Coordinates of C-alpha atoms and ligand atoms in Angstrom, one line a residue:
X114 CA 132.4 24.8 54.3
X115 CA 134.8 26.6 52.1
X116 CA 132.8 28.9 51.1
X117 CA 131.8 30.5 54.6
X118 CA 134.0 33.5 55.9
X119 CA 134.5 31.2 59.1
X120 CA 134.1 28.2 60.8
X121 CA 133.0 29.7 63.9
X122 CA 131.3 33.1 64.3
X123 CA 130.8 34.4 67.9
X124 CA 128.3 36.7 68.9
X125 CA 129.0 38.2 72.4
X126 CA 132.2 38.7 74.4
X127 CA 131.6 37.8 77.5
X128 CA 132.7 35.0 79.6
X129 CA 131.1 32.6 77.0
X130 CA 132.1 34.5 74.3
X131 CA 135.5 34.9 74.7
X132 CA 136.6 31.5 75.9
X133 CA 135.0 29.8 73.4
X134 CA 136.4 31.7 70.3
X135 CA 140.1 31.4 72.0
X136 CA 139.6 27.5 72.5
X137 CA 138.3 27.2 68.9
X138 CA 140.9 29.1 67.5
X139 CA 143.5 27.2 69.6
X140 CA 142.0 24.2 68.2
X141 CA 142.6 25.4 64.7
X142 CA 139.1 27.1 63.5
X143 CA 138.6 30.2 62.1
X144 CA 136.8 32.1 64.2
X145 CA 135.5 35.9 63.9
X146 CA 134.3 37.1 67.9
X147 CA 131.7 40.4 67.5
X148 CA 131.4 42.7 70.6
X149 CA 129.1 45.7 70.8
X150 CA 130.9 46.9 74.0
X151 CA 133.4 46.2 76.0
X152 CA 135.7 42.7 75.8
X153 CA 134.8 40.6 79.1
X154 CA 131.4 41.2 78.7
X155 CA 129.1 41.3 82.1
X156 CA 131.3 39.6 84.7
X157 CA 135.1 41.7 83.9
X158 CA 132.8 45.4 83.3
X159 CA 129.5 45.1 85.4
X160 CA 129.4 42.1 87.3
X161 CA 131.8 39.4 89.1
X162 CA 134.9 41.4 89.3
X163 CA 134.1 44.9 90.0
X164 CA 131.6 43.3 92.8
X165 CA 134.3 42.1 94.2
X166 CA 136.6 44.7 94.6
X167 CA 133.8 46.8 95.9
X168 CA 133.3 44.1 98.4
X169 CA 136.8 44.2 99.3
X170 CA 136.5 47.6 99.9
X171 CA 133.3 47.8 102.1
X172 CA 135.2 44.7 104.3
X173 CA 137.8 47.7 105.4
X174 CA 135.0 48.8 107.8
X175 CA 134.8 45.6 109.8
X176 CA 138.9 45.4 109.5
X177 CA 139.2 49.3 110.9
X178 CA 136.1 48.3 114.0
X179 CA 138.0 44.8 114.7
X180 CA 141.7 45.8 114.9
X181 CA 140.7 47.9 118.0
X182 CA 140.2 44.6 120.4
X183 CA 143.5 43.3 118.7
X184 CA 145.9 46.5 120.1
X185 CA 145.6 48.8 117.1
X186 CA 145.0 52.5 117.2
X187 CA 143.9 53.7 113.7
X188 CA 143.2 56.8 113.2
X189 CA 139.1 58.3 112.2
X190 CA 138.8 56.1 108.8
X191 CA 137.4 58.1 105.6
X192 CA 136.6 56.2 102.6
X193 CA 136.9 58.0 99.1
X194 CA 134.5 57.3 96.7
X195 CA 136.3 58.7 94.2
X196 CA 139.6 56.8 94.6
X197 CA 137.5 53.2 94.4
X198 CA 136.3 54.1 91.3
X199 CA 139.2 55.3 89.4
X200 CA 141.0 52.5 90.5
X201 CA 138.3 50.4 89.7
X202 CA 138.0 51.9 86.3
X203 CA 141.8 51.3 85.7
X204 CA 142.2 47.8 86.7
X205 CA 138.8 46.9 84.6
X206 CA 140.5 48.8 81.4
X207 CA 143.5 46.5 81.9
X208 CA 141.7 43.8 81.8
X209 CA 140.0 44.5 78.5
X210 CA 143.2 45.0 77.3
X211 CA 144.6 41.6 78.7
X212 CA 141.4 40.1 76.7
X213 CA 142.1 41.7 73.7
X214 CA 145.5 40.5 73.7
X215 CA 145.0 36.8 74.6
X216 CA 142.3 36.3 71.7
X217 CA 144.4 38.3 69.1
X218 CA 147.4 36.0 70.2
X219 CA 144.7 33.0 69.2
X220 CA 144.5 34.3 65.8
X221 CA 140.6 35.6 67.0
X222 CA 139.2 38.4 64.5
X223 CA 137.7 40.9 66.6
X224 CA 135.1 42.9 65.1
X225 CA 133.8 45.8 67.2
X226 CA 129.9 46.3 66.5
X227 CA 126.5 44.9 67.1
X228 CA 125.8 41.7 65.7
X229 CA 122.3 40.6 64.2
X230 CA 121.4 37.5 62.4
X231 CA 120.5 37.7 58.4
X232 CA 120.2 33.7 57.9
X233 CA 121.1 30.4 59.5
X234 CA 124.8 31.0 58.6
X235 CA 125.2 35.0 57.7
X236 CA 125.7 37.7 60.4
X237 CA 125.1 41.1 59.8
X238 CA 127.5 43.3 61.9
X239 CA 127.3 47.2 62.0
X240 CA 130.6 48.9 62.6
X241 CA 131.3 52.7 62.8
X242 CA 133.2 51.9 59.6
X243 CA 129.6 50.7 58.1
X244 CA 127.9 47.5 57.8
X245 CA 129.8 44.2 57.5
X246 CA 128.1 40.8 56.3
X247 CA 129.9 37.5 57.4
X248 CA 129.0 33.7 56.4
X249 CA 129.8 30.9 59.1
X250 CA 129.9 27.5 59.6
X251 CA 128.6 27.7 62.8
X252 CA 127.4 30.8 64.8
X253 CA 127.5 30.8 68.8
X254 CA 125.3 33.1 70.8
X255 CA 126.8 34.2 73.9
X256 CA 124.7 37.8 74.2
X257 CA 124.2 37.0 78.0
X258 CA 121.4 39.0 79.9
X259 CA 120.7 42.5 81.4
X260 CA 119.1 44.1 84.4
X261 CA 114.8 44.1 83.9
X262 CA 113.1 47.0 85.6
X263 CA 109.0 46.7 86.0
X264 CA 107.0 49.6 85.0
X265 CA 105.4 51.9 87.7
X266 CA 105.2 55.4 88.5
X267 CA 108.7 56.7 88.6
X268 CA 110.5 53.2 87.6
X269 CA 112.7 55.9 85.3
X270 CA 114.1 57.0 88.6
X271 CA 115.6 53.6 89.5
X272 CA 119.4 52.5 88.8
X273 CA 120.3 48.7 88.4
X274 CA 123.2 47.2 89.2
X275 CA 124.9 48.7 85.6
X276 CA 124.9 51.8 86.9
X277 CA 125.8 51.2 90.7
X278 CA 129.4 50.9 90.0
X279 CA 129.7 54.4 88.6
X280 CA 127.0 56.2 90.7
X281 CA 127.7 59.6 91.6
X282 CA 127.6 61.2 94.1
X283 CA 127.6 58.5 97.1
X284 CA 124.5 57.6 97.7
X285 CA 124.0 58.8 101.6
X286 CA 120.9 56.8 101.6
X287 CA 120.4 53.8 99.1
X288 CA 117.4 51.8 98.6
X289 CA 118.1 48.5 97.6
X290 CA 114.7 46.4 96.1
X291 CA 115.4 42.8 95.2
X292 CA 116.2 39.8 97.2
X293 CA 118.6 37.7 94.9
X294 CA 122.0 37.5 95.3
X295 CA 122.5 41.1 93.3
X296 CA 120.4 42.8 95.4
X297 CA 121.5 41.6 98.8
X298 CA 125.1 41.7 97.3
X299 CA 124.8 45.7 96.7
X300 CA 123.2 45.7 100.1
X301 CA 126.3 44.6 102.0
X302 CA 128.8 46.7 100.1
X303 CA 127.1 49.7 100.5
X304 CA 126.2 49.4 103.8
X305 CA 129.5 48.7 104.6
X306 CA 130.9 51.4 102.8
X307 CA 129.0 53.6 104.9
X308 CA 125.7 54.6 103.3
X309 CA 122.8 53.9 105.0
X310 CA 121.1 50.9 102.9
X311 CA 117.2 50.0 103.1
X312 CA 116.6 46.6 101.1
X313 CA 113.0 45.8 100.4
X314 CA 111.8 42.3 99.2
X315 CA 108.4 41.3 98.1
X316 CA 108.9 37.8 99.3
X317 CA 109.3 36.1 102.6
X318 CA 113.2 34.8 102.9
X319 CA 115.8 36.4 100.7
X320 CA 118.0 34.4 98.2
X321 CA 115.3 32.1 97.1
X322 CA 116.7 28.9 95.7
X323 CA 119.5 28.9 98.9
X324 CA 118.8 26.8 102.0
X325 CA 116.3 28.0 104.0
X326 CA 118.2 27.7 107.4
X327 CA 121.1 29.3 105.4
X328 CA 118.2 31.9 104.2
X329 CA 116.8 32.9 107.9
X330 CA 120.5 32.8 108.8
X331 CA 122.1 35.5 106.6
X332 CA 118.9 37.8 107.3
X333 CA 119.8 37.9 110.3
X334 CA 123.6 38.8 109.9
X335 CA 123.0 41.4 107.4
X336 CA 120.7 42.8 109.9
X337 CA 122.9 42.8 112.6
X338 CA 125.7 44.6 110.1
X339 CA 123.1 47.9 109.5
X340 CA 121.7 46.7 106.6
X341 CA 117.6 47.7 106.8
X342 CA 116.3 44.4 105.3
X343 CA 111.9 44.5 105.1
X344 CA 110.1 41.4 103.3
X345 CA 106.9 41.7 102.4
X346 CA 107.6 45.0 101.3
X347 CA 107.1 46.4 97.3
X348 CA 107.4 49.5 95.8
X349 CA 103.9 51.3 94.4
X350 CA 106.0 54.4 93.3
X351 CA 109.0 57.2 92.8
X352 CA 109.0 60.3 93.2
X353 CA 111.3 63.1 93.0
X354 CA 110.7 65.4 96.1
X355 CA 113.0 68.4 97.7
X356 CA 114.4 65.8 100.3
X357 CA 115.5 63.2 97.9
X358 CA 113.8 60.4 96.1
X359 CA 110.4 59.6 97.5
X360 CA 109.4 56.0 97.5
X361 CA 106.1 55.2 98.0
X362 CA 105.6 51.2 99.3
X363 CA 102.3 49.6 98.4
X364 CA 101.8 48.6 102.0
X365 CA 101.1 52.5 102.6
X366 CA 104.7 53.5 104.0
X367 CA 107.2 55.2 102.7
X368 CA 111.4 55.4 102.0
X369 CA 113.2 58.6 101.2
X370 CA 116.6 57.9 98.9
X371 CA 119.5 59.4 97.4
X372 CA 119.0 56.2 94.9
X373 CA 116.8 53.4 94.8
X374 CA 118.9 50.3 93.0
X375 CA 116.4 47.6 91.5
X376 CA 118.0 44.1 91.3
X377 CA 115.2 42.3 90.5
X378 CA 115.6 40.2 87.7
X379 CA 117.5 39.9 84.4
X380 CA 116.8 39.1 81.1
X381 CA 118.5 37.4 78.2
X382 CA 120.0 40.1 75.9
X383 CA 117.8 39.1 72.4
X384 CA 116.8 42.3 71.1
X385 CA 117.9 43.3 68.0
X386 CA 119.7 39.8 67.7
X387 CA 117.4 38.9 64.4
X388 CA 117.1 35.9 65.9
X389 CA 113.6 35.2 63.6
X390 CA 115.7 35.5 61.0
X391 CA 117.4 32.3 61.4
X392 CA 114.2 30.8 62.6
X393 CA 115.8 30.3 66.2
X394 CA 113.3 29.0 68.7
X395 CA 113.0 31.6 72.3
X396 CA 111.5 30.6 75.6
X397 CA 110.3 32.4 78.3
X398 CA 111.4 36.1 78.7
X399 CA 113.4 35.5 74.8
X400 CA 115.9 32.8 75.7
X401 CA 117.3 30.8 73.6
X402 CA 116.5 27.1 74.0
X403 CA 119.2 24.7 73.6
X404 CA 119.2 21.3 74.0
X405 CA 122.1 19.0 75.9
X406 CA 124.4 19.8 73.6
X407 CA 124.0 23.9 73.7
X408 CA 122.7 23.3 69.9
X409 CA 119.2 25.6 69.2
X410 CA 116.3 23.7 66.8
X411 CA 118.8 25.3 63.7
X412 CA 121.5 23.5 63.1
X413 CA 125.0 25.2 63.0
X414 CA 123.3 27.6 65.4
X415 CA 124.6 26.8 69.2
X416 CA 123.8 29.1 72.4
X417 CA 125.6 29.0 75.7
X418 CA 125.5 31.6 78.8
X419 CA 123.1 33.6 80.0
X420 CA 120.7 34.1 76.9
X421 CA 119.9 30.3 77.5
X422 CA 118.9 31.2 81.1
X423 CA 120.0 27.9 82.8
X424 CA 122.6 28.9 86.1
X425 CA 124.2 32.4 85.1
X426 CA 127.0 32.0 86.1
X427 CA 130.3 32.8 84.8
X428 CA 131.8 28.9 85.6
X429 CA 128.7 27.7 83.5
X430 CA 129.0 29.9 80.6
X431 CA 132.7 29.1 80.7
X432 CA 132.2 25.3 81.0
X433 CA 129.1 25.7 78.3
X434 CA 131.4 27.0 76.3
X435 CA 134.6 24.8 76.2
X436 CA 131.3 21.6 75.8
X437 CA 130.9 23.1 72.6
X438 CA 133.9 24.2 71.3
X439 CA 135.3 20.6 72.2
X440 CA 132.4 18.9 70.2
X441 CA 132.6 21.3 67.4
X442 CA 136.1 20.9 66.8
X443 CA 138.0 19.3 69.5
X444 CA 139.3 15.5 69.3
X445 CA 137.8 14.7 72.3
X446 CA 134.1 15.4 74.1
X447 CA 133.2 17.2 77.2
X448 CA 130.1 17.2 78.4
X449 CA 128.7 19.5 80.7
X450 CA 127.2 18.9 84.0
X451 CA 124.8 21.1 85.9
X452 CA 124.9 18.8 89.2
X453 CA 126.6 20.2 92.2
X454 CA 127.4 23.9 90.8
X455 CA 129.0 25.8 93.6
X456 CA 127.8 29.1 94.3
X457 CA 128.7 32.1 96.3
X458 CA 127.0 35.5 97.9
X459 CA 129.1 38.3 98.5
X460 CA 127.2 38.9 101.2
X461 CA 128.2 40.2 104.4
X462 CA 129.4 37.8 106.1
X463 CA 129.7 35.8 103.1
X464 CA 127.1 32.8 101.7
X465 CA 128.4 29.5 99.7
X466 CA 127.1 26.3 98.9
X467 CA 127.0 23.9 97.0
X468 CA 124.9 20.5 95.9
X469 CA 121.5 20.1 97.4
X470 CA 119.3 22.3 100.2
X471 CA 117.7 20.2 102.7
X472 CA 114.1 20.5 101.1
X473 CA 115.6 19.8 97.6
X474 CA 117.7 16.5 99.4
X475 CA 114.6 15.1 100.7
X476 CA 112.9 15.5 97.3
X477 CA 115.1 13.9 95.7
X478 CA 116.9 11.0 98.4
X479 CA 113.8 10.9 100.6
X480 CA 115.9 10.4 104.4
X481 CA 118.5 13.0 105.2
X482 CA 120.7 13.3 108.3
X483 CA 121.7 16.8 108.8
X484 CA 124.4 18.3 110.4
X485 CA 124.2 22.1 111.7
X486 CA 126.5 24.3 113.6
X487 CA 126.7 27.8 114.7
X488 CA 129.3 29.3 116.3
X489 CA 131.1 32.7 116.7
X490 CA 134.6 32.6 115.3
X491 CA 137.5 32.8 117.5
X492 CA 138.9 36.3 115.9
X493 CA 135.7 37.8 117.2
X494 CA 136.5 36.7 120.9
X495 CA 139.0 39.6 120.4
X496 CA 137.3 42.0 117.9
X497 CA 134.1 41.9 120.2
X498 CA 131.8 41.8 116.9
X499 CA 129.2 39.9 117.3
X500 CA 128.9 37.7 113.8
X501 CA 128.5 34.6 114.1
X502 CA 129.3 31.5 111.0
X503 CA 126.8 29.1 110.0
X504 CA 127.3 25.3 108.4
X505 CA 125.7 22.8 107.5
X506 CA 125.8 19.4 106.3
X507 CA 122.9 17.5 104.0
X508 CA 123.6 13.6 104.0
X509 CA 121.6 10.8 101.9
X510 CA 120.7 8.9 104.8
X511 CA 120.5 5.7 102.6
X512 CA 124.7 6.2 100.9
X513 CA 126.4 8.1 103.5
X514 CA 126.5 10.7 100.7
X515 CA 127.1 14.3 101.7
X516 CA 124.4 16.2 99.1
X517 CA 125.0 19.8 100.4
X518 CA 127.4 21.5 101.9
X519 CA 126.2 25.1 103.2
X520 CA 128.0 28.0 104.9
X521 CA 127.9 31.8 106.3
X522 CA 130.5 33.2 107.2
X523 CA 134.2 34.7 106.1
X524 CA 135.2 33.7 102.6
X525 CA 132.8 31.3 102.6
X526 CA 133.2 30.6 98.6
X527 CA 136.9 30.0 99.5
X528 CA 135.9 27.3 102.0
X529 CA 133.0 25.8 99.6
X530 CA 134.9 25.4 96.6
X531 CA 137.3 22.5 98.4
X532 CA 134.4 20.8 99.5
X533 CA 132.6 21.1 95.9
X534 CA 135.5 18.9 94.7
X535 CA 134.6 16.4 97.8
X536 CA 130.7 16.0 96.8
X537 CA 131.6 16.1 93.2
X538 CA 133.4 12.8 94.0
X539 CA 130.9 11.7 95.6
X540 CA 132.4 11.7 99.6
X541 CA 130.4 10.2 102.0
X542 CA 130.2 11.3 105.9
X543 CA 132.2 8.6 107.1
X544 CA 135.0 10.1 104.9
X545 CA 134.2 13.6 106.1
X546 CA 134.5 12.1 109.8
X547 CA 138.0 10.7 108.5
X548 CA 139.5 13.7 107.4
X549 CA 141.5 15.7 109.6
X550 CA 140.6 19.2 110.6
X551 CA 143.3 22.0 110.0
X552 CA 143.4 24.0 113.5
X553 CA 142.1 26.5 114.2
X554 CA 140.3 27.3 111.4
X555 CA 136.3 27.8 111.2
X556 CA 136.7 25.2 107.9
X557 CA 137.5 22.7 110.4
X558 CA 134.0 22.3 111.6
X559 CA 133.3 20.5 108.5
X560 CA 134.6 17.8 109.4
X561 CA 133.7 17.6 113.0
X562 CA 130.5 17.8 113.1
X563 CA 129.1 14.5 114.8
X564 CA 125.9 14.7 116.2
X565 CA 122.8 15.1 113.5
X566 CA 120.1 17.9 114.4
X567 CA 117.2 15.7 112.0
X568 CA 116.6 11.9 112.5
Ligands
FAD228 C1 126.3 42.5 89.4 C2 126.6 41.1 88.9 C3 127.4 40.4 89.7 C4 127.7 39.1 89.3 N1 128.5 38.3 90.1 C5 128.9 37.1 89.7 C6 129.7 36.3 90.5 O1 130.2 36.7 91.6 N2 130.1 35.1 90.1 C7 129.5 34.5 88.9 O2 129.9 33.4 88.6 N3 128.7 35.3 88.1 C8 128.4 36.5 88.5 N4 127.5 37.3 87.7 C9 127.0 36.6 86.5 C10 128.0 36.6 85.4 O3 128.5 37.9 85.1 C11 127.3 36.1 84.1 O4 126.7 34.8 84.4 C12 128.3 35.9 82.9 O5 128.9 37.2 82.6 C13 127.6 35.4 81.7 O6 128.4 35.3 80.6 P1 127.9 35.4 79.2 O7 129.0 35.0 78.3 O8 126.7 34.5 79.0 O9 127.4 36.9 78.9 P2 128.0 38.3 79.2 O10 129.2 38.2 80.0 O11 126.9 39.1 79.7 O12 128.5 38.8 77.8 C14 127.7 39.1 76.7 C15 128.3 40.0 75.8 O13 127.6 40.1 74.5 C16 127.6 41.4 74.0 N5 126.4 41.5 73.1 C17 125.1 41.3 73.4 N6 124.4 41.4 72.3 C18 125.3 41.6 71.3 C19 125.1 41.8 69.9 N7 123.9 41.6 69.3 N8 126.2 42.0 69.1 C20 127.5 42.1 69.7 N9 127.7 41.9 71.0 C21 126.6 41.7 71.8 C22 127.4 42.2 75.3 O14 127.9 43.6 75.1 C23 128.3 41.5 76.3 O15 129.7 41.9 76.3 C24 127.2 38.6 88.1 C25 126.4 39.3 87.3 C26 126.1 40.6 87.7 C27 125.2 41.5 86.8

């Protein structure tokens, strides 16, 4: 043990990454983070955060429609593309610096390069200063996972979501292929910041893996809000023409583009890693497989985040990460669960859920009671829009358990996330029905609804 450079050497600094070398360091190891890029890996640079603010920005055009009904005269609303981005750009920089700060501050080594294995316990790491060798202890991958293009004619033509966030100029006209969160994501925030935004999916109901009610149900509102949405639908081919970017579809059709944005899948980030060289074993599409612990068939070799491809996202790789760290060199253990991870869609309106859809429930319980309602929200009696919320309830028939809680509609993931805590202690409906409502809210509904829709 003495003899290695460190007792933890972290490869990646992402979400994972980062909060495991601060929480070992804390704890008292030595620990030596490498980063090819920038600190805060996917979520601070490319993903999570600079989503959001983008959705933020493309909410303004509901905001500007709705205060009409409410008494407000606002002037003809431009949006500068420019502006968002800059800002963007700053308040991302800041965060790398707030990163930087926090790990040197937990006595973290940060070396800036790429990172590649040579052994079980040595890293290779190749700086612009030259090339650096490092022994460890133990060595955590936290490389996470990039965008994956197919190959066609043309697929050189296509951006993913990497390069959305800096695309210039506007895209007028954006074609959006993909129909996982990313994709339909992008789909709302351009639409609503004012391009006009095709989405094509190859399959029948977007968001795969949601509830299917929940599925039909956000179709429809996205829809309603501009965006173009075609299932069925793939693309055969791109081609630059005098117009814009011609998109062939294999059905025979065709889409004409400013930019065609392909969300369709992402893959763990393995190349180059060396990972043979340490005789780590890869599944599908090269990710690492770990077992309960986040520990790969090496010993001393542990894996966390997206290169594992389990749930990516950031909460997971964050709670993967403080499992291990804990084990490795905590006093106490904390395990990791995977059951009822809540998740959001920045959709617009907004998806979140959380625990089981109603297929999945009667899989796994057999009898469910389910509770739906639909409704349009009292701010749009005034702002005359016509969106309307979605929930619904998924109860083991045989414990009273509520097993999925499911919702469309306005900060959705704000309303989810209290009623994660209620499933993840295990509530049952007759404690829903207990609780009191806060009124007038749409959240309220949660608790009211009384009368099942499936016996
Ligand atoms: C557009 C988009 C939106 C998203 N929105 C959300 C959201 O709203 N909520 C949510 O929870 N999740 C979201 N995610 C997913 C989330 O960003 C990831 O799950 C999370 O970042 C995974 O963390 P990680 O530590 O596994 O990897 P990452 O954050 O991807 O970090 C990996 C780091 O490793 C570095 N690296 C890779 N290889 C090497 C090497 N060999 N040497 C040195 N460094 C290396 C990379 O440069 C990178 O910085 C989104 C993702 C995308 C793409």
């Amino acid at each position: 043990m003495a003899n290695h450079d460190c007792d933890l050497f972290v490869i990646g600094a992402g979400s994972g990454g980062v909060r495991a070398a601060r929480l070992a360091a804390q704890l008292g190891a030595r620990v030596i983070l490498a980063e090819a890029a920038q600190l805060g890996g996917t979520c601070v640079n490319v993903g999570c955060i600079p989503k959001k603010l983008y959705s933020y920005a493309a909410h303004f055009a509901d905001d500007f429609r709705d205060a009409v009904g409410f008494g407000w005269r606002v002037g003809e609303p431009r949006f500068d593309w420019a502006t968002l981005r800059t800002n963007r750009a700053a308040e991302i920089t800041r965060l790398n610096g707030v990163y930087r700060k926090m790990l040197v501050e937990a006595g973290v080594r940060i070396v800036t390069g790429w990172a590649q294995f040579e052994g079980p316990h040595q890293v290779l790491v190749q700086t612009a200063g030259g090339r650096h060798h490092f022994s460890a202890r133990h060595i955590l991958v936290a490389t996470g996972a990039r965008p994956s293009v197919p190959k066609f004619p043309g697929c050189e033509r296509v951006v993913t979501s990497d390069g959305m966030f800096d695309i210039r100029p506007f895209p007028a006209r954006l074609l959006v292929v993909g129909g996982g969160y990313i994709a339909c994501e992008f789909a709302s925030i351009f639409n609503g910041l004012g391009a006009r935004v095709t989405q094509l999916y190859r399959g029948e109901l977007i968001l795969r893996g949601f509830d299917d009610e929940l599925r039909r149900f956000i179709t429809q509102e996205m829809r309603k809000h501009g965006v173009d949405l075609h299932t069925h639908a793939d693309v055969s081919a791109i081609e630059r023409r005098p117009g814009g970017l011609w998109v062939s579809l294999a059905d025979g059709r065709h889409v004409t583009a400013d930019a065609v944005l392909y969300a369709t899948g992402r893959i763990p980030n393995v190349a180059g890693l060396g990972l043979p060289a340490a005789g780590v074993a890869q599944g599908k599409d090269g990710a690492i497989i770990v077992d309960a612990h986040h520990t790969t068939n090496v010993p001393g070799i542990h894996a966390i985040g997206d290169v594992t491809a389990k749930l990516q996202l950031t909460p997971v790789a964050l709670a993967e990460a403080m499992a291990v760290v804990h084990r490795l060199f905590g006093p106490r253990r904390r395990e990791m669960s995977y059951e009822f991870v809540p998740k959001a869609v920045f959709t617009h309106p907004n998806v979140a859920t959380v625990g089981y859809t109603e297929s999945e429930a009667r899989k796994a319980f057999g009898e469910v009671t389910v509770y739906r309602s639909e409704f349009r929200a009292l701010k749009h009696t005034l702002s005359g829009r016509s969106e309307r919320t979605f929930m619904k309830l998924v109860v083991d028939r045989a414990s009273d358990r509520v097993v999925g809680v499911h919702m469309v509609g306005p900060d959705a993931g704000e309303v989810v996330q209290g009623f994660a805590v209620a499933l993840k202690a295990h509530a049952t409906k007759a404690q829903f029905d207990a609780t009191l409502g806060i009124h007038p809210t749409a959240a309220e509904e949660f608790v009211t609804m009384r009368q099942p829709v499936v016996h």
